[in-house]
PDB file of C-alpha atoms and ligand atoms in Angstrom:
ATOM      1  CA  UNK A   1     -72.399-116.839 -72.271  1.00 54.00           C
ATOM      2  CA  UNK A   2     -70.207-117.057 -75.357  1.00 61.00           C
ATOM      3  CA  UNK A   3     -69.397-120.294 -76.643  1.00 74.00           C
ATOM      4  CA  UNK A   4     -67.006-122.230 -74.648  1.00 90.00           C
ATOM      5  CA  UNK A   5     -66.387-125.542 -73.934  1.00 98.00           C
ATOM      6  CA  UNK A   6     -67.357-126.812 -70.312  1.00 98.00           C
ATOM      7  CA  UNK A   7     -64.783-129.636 -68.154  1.00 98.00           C
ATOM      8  CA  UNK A   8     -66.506-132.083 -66.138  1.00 98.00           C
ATOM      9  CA  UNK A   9     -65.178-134.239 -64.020  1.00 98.00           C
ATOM     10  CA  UNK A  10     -66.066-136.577 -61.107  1.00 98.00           C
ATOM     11  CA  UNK A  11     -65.113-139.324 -58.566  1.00 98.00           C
ATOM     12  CA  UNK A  12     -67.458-142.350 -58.427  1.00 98.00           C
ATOM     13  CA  UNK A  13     -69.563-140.617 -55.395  1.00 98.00           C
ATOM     14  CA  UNK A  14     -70.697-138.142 -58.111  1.00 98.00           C
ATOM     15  CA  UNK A  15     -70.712-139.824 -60.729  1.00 98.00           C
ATOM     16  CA  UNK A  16     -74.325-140.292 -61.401  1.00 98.00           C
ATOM     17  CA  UNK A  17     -74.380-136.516 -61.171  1.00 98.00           C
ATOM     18  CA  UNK A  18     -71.844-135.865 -63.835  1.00 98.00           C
ATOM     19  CA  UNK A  19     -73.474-138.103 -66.237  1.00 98.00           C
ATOM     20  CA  UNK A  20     -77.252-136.108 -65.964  1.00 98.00           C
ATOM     21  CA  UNK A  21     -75.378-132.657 -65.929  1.00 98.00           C
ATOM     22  CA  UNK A  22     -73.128-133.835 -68.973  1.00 98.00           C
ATOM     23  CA  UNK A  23     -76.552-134.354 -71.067  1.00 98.00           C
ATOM     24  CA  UNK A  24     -77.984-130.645 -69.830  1.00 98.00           C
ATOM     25  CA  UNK A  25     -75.195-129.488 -71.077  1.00 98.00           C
ATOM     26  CA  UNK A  26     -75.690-131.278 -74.343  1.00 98.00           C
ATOM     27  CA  UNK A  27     -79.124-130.233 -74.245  1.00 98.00           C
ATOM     28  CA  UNK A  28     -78.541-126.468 -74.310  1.00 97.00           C
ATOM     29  CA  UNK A  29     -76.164-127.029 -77.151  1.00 97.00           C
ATOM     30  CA  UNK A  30     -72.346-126.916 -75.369  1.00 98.00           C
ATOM     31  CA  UNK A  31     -69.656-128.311 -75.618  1.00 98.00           C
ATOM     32  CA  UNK A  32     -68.601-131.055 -72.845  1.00 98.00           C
ATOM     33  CA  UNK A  33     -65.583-132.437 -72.010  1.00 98.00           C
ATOM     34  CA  UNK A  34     -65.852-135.141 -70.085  1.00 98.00           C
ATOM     35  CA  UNK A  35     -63.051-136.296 -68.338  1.00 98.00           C
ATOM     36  CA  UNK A  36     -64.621-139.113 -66.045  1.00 97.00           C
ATOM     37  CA  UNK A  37     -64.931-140.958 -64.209  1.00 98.00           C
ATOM     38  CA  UNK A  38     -67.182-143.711 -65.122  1.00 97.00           C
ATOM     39  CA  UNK A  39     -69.527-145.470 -63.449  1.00 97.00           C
ATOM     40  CA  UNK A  40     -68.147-148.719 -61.591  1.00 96.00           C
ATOM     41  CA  UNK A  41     -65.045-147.218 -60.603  1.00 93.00           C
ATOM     42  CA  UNK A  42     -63.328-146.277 -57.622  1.00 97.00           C
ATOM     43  CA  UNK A  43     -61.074-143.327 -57.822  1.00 98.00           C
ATOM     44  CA  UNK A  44     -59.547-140.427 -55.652  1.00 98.00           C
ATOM     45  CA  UNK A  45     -61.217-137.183 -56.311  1.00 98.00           C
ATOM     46  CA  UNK A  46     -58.060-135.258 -55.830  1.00 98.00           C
ATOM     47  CA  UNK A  47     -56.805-136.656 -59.312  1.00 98.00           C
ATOM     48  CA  UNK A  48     -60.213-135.346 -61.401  1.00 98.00           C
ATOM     49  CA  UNK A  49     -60.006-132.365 -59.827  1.00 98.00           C
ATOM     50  CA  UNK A  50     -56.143-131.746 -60.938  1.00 98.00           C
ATOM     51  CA  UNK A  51     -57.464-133.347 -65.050  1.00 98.00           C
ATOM     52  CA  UNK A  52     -59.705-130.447 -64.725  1.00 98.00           C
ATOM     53  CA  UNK A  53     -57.643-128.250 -63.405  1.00 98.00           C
ATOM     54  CA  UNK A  54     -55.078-129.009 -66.365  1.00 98.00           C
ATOM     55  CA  UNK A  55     -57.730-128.975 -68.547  1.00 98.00           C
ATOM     56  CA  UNK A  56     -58.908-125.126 -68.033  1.00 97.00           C
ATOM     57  CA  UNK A  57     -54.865-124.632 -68.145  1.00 97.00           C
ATOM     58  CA  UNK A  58     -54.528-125.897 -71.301  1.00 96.00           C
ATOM     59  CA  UNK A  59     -57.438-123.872 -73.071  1.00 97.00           C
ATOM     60  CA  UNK A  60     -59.110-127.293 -73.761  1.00 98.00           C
ATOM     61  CA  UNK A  61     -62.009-125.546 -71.546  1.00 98.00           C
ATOM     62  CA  UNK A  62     -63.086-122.127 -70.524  1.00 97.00           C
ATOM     63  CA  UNK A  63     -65.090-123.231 -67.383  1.00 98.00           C
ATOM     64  CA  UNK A  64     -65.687-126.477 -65.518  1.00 98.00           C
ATOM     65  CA  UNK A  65     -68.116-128.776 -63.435  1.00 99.00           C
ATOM     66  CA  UNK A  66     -66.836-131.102 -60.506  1.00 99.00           C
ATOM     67  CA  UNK A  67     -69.048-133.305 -58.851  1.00 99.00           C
ATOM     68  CA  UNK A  68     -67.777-135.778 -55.736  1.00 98.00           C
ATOM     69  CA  UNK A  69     -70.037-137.421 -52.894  1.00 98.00           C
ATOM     70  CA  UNK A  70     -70.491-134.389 -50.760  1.00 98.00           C
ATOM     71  CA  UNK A  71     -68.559-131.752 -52.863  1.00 98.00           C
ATOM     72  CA  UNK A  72     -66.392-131.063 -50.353  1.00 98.00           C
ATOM     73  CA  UNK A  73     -62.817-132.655 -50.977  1.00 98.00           C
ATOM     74  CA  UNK A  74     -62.936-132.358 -54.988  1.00 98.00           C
ATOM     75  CA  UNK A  75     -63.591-128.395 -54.158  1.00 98.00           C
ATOM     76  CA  UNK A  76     -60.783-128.819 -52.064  1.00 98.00           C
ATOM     77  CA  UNK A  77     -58.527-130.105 -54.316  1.00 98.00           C
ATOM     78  CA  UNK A  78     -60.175-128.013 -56.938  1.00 98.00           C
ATOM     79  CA  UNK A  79     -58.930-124.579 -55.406  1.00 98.00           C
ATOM     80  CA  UNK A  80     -55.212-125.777 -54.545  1.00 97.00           C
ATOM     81  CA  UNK A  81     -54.785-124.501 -58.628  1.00 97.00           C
ATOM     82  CA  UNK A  82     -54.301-120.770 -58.339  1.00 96.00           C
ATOM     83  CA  UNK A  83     -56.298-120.107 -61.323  1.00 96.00           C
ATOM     84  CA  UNK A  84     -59.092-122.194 -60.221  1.00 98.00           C
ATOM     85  CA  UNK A  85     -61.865-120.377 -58.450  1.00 98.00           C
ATOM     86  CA  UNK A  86     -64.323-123.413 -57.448  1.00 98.00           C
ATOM     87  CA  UNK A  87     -67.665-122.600 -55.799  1.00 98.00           C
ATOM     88  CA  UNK A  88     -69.156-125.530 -53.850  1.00 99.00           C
ATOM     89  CA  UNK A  89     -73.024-124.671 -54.650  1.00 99.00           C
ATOM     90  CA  UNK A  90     -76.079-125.876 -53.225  1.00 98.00           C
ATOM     91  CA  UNK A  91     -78.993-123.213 -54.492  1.00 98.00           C
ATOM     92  CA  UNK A  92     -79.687-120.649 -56.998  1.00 98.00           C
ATOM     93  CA  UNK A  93     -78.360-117.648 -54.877  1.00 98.00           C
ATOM     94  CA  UNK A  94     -75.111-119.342 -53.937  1.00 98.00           C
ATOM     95  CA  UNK A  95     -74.842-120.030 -57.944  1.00 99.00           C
ATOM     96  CA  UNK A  96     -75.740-116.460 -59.142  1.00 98.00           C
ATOM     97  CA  UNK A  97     -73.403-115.164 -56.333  1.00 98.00           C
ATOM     98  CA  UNK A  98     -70.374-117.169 -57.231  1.00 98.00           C
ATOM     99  CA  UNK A  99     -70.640-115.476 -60.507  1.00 98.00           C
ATOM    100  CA  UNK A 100     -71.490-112.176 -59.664  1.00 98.00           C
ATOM    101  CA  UNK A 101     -69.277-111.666 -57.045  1.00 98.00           C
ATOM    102  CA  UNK A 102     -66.115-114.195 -57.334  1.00 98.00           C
ATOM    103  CA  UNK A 103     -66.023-115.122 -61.147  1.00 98.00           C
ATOM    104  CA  UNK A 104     -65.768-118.492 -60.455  1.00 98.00           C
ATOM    105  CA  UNK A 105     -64.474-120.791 -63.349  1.00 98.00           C
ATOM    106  CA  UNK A 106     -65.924-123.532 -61.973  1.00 98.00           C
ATOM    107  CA  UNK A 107     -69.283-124.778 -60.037  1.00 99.00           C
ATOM    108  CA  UNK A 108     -69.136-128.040 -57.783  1.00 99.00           C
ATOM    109  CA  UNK A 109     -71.899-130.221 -56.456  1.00 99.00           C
ATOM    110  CA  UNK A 110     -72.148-132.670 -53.755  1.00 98.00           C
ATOM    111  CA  UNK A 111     -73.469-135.860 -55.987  1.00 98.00           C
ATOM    112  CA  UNK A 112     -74.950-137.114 -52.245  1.00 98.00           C
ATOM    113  CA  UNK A 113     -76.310-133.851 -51.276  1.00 98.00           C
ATOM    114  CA  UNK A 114     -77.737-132.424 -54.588  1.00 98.00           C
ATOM    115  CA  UNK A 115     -80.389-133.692 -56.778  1.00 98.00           C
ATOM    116  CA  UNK A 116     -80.424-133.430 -60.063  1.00 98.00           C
ATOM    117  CA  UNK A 117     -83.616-130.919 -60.776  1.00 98.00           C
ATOM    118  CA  UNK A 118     -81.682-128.321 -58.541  1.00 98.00           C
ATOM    119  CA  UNK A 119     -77.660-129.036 -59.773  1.00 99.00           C
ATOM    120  CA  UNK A 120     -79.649-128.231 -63.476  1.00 98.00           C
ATOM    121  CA  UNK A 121     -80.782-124.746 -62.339  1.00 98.00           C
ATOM    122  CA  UNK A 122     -77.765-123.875 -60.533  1.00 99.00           C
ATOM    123  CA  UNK A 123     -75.459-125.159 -63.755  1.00 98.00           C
ATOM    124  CA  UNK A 124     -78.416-123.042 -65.909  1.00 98.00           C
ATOM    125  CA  UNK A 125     -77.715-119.789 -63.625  1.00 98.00           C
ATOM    126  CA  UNK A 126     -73.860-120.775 -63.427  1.00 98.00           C
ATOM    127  CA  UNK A 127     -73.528-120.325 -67.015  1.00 98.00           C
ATOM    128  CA  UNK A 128     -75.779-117.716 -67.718  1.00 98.00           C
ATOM    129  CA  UNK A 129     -74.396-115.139 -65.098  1.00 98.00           C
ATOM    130  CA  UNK A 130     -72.044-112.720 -65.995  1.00 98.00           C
ATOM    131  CA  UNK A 131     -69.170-111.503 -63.241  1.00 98.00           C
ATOM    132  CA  UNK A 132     -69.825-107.730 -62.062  1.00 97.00           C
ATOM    133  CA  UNK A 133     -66.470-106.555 -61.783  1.00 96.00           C
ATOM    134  CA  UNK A 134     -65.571-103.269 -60.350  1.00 96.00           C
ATOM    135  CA  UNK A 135     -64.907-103.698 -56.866  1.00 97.00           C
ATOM    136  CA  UNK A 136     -65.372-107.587 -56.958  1.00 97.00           C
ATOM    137  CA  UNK A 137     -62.531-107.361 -59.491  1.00 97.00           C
ATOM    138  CA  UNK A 138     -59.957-105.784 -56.721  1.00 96.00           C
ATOM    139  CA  UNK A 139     -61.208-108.284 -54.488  1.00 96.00           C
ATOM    140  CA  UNK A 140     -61.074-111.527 -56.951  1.00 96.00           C
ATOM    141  CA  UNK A 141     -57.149-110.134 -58.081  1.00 95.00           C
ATOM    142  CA  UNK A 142     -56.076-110.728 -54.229  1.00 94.00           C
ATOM    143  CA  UNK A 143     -57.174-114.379 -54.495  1.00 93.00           C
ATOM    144  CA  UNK A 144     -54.005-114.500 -56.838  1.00 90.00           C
ATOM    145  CA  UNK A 145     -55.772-115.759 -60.369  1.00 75.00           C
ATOM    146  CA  UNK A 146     -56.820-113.697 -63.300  1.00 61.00           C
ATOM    147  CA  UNK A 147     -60.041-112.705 -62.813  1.00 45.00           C
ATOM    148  CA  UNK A 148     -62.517-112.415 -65.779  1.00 47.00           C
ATOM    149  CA  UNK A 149     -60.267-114.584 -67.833  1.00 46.00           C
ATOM    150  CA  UNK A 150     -62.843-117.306 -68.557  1.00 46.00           C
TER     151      UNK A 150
HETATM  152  C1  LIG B   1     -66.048-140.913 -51.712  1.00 68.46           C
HETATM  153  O1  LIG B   1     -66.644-141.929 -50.991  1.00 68.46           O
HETATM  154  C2  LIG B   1     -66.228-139.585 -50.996  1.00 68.46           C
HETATM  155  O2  LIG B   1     -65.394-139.521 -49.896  1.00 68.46           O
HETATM  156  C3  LIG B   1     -65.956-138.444 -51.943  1.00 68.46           C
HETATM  157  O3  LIG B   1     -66.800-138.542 -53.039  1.00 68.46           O
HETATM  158  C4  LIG B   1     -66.181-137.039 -51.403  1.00 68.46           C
HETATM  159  O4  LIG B   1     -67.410-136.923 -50.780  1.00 68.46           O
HETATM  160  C5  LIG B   1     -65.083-136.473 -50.614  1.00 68.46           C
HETATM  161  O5  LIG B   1     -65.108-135.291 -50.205  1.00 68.46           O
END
């Protein structure tokens, strides 16, 4: 991966998540933006999903890392953005796949589902995978965003 900047972004459910992920990111040497929560507060994951969202819009970030309770509504809300291709992930082959195959932009975890060991390697493989293209490419372009813009 060339350097980029990486969102993150979570709802108190995965909060605890984003925090460890935000310093294996540091780790390896990238660039976070963390765009909260905190921990102690209660907040709607629909609304970090859309700062994210905005924030890969803006070019503040290339790619991005959502975390809520079970993953599930923040990926929601996460793919309502047309250039948003977010990839609920649970293991290593559902991580190098959602590169491979649908370029995603950005990987989400399930705070409550997910512990931290494995949402490390899957963030690891995440960034380290490069899309395929050729006929993944037709089939990312009919999902309506750009593929292999970030
Ligand atoms: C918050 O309690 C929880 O509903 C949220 O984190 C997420 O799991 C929703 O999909």
């Amino acid at each position: 991966m060339t350097s980029q900047t990486i969102a993150v972004a979570s709802d108190h459910g995965g909060v605890e998540l984003k925090q460890a992920l935000c310093e294996f990111l540091a780790e390896r040497g990238i660039e976070v933006l963390d765009l909260g929560t905190q921990p102690g507060e209660s907040v709607d994951y629909p609304d970090y999903a859309d700062k994210l969202a905005q924030a890969l819009a803006d070019g503040r970030a290339q790619r991005g890392v959502l975390v809520c309770g079970s993953g599930i509504g923040i990926s929601i809300a996460a793919n309502r953005h047309r250039h948003i291709r977010a990839a609920l992930i649970h293991d290593a082959y559902g991580a190098r796949m959602c590169r491979q195959h649908n370029d995603a932009n950005v990987i989400v975890f399930g705070g409550r589902t997910t512990g931290v060991e494995v949402a490390r390697d899957c963030l690891g493989i995440f960034l380290d995978t490069e899309f395929e293209g050729g006929r993944h490419a037709r089939r990312v372009a009919k999902l309506g965003g750009e593929p292999g813009c970030c």
